[in-house]
CSV table of C-alpha atoms and ligand atoms in Angstrom, one decimal:
chain,number,residue,atom,x,y,z
Q,1,UNK,CA,3.8,-38.5,9.4
Q,2,UNK,CA,4.1,-38.3,5.6
Q,3,UNK,CA,1.9,-36.0,3.7
Q,4,UNK,CA,1.7,-35.3,0.0
Q,5,UNK,CA,1.7,-31.7,-1.0
Q,6,UNK,CA,1.8,-30.5,-4.6
Q,7,UNK,CA,2.7,-33.9,-5.8
Q,8,UNK,CA,5.9,-34.0,-3.7
Q,9,UNK,CA,6.4,-36.1,-0.6
Q,10,UNK,CA,7.6,-34.3,2.4
Q,11,UNK,CA,8.7,-36.3,5.3
Q,12,UNK,CA,9.6,-35.4,8.9
Q,13,UNK,CA,13.3,-35.5,8.1
Q,14,UNK,CA,12.9,-32.9,5.4
Q,15,UNK,CA,11.8,-30.3,7.9
Q,16,UNK,CA,14.3,-28.9,10.3
Q,17,UNK,CA,13.1,-26.7,13.1
Q,18,UNK,CA,15.1,-25.7,16.2
Q,19,UNK,CA,14.1,-23.9,19.3
Q,20,UNK,CA,15.6,-20.4,19.4
Q,21,UNK,CA,14.3,-19.5,22.9
Q,22,UNK,CA,11.9,-20.3,25.6
Q,23,UNK,CA,8.8,-18.6,27.1
Q,24,UNK,CA,9.0,-17.8,30.8
Q,25,UNK,CA,5.9,-16.7,32.6
Q,26,UNK,CA,3.7,-17.6,35.6
Q,27,UNK,CA,1.3,-19.9,33.7
Q,28,UNK,CA,2.3,-23.5,34.1
Q,29,UNK,CA,-0.9,-25.3,33.2
Q,30,UNK,CA,-2.4,-25.6,29.8
Q,31,UNK,CA,-6.0,-24.6,29.7
Q,32,UNK,CA,-8.3,-21.6,29.7
Q,33,UNK,CA,-6.7,-18.5,30.9
Q,34,UNK,CA,-7.1,-14.8,30.5
Q,35,UNK,CA,-3.9,-14.1,28.7
Q,36,UNK,CA,-4.3,-10.4,28.0
Q,37,UNK,CA,-2.4,-9.3,31.1
Q,38,UNK,CA,0.2,-12.1,31.2
Q,39,UNK,CA,3.7,-10.8,30.9
Q,40,UNK,CA,6.2,-13.2,29.5
Q,41,UNK,CA,9.9,-13.2,29.1
Q,42,UNK,CA,11.1,-14.6,25.8
Q,43,UNK,CA,14.5,-15.9,26.8
Q,44,UNK,CA,16.3,-16.2,23.4
Q,45,UNK,CA,19.5,-18.1,22.8
Q,46,UNK,CA,22.4,-15.8,23.8
Q,47,UNK,CA,24.2,-16.4,20.5
Q,48,UNK,CA,21.2,-14.8,18.7
Q,49,UNK,CA,21.3,-11.6,20.7
Q,50,UNK,CA,22.8,-9.6,17.8
Q,51,UNK,CA,19.9,-10.7,15.6
Q,52,UNK,CA,17.5,-9.1,18.0
Q,53,UNK,CA,19.0,-5.7,17.4
Q,54,UNK,CA,16.3,-3.1,16.5
Q,55,UNK,CA,13.4,-5.4,17.4
Q,56,UNK,CA,12.7,-3.0,20.3
Q,57,UNK,CA,11.9,-0.3,17.8
Q,58,UNK,CA,8.6,-2.1,17.0
Q,59,UNK,CA,5.6,-1.8,19.4
Q,60,UNK,CA,4.4,-5.4,18.5
Q,61,UNK,CA,6.0,-8.6,17.4
Q,62,UNK,CA,4.8,-11.9,16.0
Q,63,UNK,CA,5.9,-14.9,18.1
Q,64,UNK,CA,5.9,-18.4,16.6
Q,65,UNK,CA,6.0,-21.1,19.2
Q,66,UNK,CA,5.8,-24.9,19.4
Q,67,UNK,CA,2.9,-26.1,21.6
Q,68,UNK,CA,4.9,-28.9,23.1
Q,69,UNK,CA,2.3,-29.9,25.6
Q,70,UNK,CA,-0.4,-30.8,23.1
Q,71,UNK,CA,-1.4,-34.3,23.9
Q,72,UNK,CA,-1.0,-37.0,21.3
Q,73,UNK,CA,-4.5,-37.9,20.4
Q,74,UNK,CA,-3.4,-40.6,17.9
Q,75,UNK,CA,-4.7,-38.5,15.1
Q,76,UNK,CA,-5.7,-35.0,14.1
Q,77,UNK,CA,-9.4,-34.0,14.2
Q,78,UNK,CA,-10.5,-32.7,10.8
Q,79,UNK,CA,-13.3,-30.7,12.3
Q,80,UNK,CA,-13.6,-29.1,15.7
Q,81,UNK,CA,-15.9,-26.8,17.8
Q,82,UNK,CA,-14.1,-23.5,17.9
Q,83,UNK,CA,-12.7,-22.7,21.3
Q,84,UNK,CA,-14.2,-26.1,22.4
Q,85,UNK,CA,-17.6,-24.4,22.5
Q,86,UNK,CA,-20.2,-27.0,21.8
Q,87,UNK,CA,-22.7,-24.2,21.0
Q,88,UNK,CA,-20.6,-23.3,17.9
Q,89,UNK,CA,-20.7,-25.3,14.7
Q,90,UNK,CA,-18.1,-27.9,13.9
Q,91,UNK,CA,-15.8,-26.3,11.4
Q,92,UNK,CA,-12.6,-27.4,9.6
Q,93,UNK,CA,-9.5,-27.5,11.8
Q,94,UNK,CA,-7.8,-24.9,9.7
Q,95,UNK,CA,-10.7,-22.4,10.2
Q,96,UNK,CA,-9.7,-22.4,13.9
Q,97,UNK,CA,-6.8,-21.8,16.2
Q,98,UNK,CA,-7.2,-25.2,17.9
Q,99,UNK,CA,-3.8,-26.4,19.1
Q,100,UNK,CA,-4.4,-30.0,17.9
Q,101,UNK,CA,-2.9,-29.5,14.4
Q,102,UNK,CA,-0.6,-31.5,12.2
Q,103,UNK,CA,2.2,-29.1,13.3
Q,104,UNK,CA,1.4,-27.7,16.7
Q,105,UNK,CA,2.7,-24.2,15.9
Q,106,UNK,CA,1.2,-21.3,17.8
Q,107,UNK,CA,1.2,-17.7,16.7
Q,108,UNK,CA,0.9,-14.6,18.8
Q,109,UNK,CA,0.8,-10.9,18.0
Q,110,UNK,CA,2.0,-9.4,21.2
Q,111,UNK,CA,3.0,-6.0,22.7
Q,112,UNK,CA,6.7,-5.7,23.1
Q,113,UNK,CA,7.3,-4.0,26.5
Q,114,UNK,CA,11.1,-4.0,26.4
Q,115,UNK,CA,14.2,-5.8,25.3
Q,116,UNK,CA,17.0,-6.6,27.8
Q,117,UNK,CA,19.8,-8.1,25.8
Q,118,UNK,CA,18.6,-11.5,24.7
Q,119,UNK,CA,15.3,-11.2,26.6
Q,120,UNK,CA,12.2,-9.8,25.1
Q,121,UNK,CA,9.4,-8.9,27.6
Q,122,UNK,CA,6.0,-9.2,26.0
Q,123,UNK,CA,2.4,-8.9,27.1
Q,124,UNK,CA,-0.5,-11.1,26.1
Q,125,UNK,CA,1.2,-14.2,24.7
Q,126,UNK,CA,-1.0,-17.3,25.1
Q,127,UNK,CA,1.9,-19.8,25.6
Q,128,UNK,CA,2.6,-21.6,28.9
Q,129,UNK,CA,5.9,-21.4,30.8
Q,130,UNK,CA,8.5,-23.5,29.1
Q,131,UNK,CA,7.1,-23.3,25.5
Q,132,UNK,CA,9.8,-23.4,22.9
Q,133,UNK,CA,10.0,-20.4,20.5
Q,134,UNK,CA,10.8,-21.0,16.9
Q,135,UNK,CA,10.7,-17.6,15.3
Q,136,UNK,CA,10.2,-13.9,16.0
Q,137,UNK,CA,9.1,-11.4,13.4
Q,138,UNK,CA,8.2,-7.7,13.6
Q,139,UNK,CA,4.5,-6.8,13.3
Q,140,UNK,CA,4.1,-4.7,10.2
Q,141,UNK,CA,1.1,-2.4,10.2
Q,142,UNK,CA,0.9,-2.2,6.4
Q,143,UNK,CA,1.3,-5.9,5.9
Q,144,UNK,CA,-0.3,-7.6,8.9
Q,145,UNK,CA,-3.6,-5.6,9.3
Q,146,UNK,CA,-5.4,-5.8,6.0
Q,147,UNK,CA,-8.2,-3.2,5.9
Q,148,UNK,CA,-10.7,-5.6,4.3
Q,149,UNK,CA,-10.3,-8.5,6.7
Q,150,UNK,CA,-13.5,-10.2,7.7
Q,151,UNK,CA,-14.4,-13.1,9.9
Q,152,UNK,CA,-17.4,-15.5,10.1
Q,153,UNK,CA,-20.1,-14.6,12.6
Q,154,UNK,CA,-19.5,-17.7,14.8
Q,155,UNK,CA,-15.9,-16.5,15.5
Q,156,UNK,CA,-17.1,-13.6,17.7
Q,157,UNK,CA,-20.5,-15.0,18.7
Q,158,UNK,CA,-21.0,-14.2,22.5
Q,159,UNK,CA,-21.7,-17.2,24.8
Q,160,UNK,CA,-25.3,-17.4,25.8
D,201,LIG,C1,-5.9,-22.0,21.2
D,201,LIG,S1,-4.1,-22.0,21.3
D,201,LIG,C2,-3.7,-20.7,20.2
D,201,LIG,C3,-2.3,-20.3,20.2
D,201,LIG,C4,-1.9,-19.2,19.3
D,201,LIG,N1,-2.4,-17.9,19.8
D,201,LIG,C5,-2.4,-19.4,17.9
D,201,LIG,O1,-3.3,-18.7,17.5
D,201,LIG,O2,-1.8,-20.2,17.2
D,201,LIG,C6,-3.8,-21.3,22.9
D,201,LIG,C7,-4.0,-22.3,24.0
D,201,LIG,O3,-3.0,-23.2,23.8
D,201,LIG,C8,-2.6,-23.7,25.1
D,201,LIG,N2,-1.1,-23.7,25.1
D,201,LIG,C9,-0.3,-22.7,25.4
D,201,LIG,N3,1.0,-23.1,25.4
D,201,LIG,C10,0.9,-24.5,25.1
D,201,LIG,C11,1.9,-25.5,24.9
D,201,LIG,N4,3.2,-25.2,25.0
D,201,LIG,N5,1.5,-26.7,24.7
D,201,LIG,C12,0.2,-27.0,24.5
D,201,LIG,N6,-0.8,-26.1,24.7
D,201,LIG,C13,-0.4,-24.8,24.9
D,201,LIG,C14,-3.1,-22.8,26.1
D,201,LIG,O4,-4.1,-23.5,26.9
D,201,LIG,C15,-3.8,-21.7,25.3
D,201,LIG,O5,-5.0,-21.3,25.9
C-alpha cells in the first residue's frame, strides 16, 4: 500500500518492523473474550534480555503488538460500528480500536506481574496466543493518564 503523508510518499519498504517477542497464553481463537483475567507470557527475544532490565520496577507496561490474524478484507473500512455493536453509530475507524486498520497494530496497557529473564508475565492483554510483539514501553502515570481526558458517550454506552 502506498499512502501520501505530508506530501511525502511512504512505501512498505520504507517501514521496517521486526518482531521482538511473542505472546503466549491460553486464548487461541480471535473473537470476543473477557481478557481482564487472562495471564500472558511475553516471551521476548533472548538477545534483548538486557534491554528488559528495570522494566519490572514498573507496575504497568504498554505492549504494542501486530494483530497477525486480522483477515484481509481487500480494503480498510473508513467507518465502523464500535465493538461491532450495530446499536452504536458508525464512526471513523480511527475513533475506534477496531483491528481492521491500515497497520494492524494493537496496544495494551497491562499489569506486569513479574519478569523472569526474557519473559514478562502480564495480566489483561487482549492478544491471542502467537501474536508478535513489536515494542514494550513503561506506563508513565504523569504522561499516560491525562487528567482532562474525555470520551464520547457512545464509547461507554451500556448494551440494552
Ligand atoms: C479490538 S482489538 C484491540 C487491541 C488493542 N487492545 C488495541 O486497543 O489496539 C482486540 C481484539 O483483537 C483480536 N485479536 C487479538 N489478537 C489478535 C491477532 N493476533 N490477530 C487478529 N486479531 C487479534 C481479539 O479478538 C481481541 O478481542
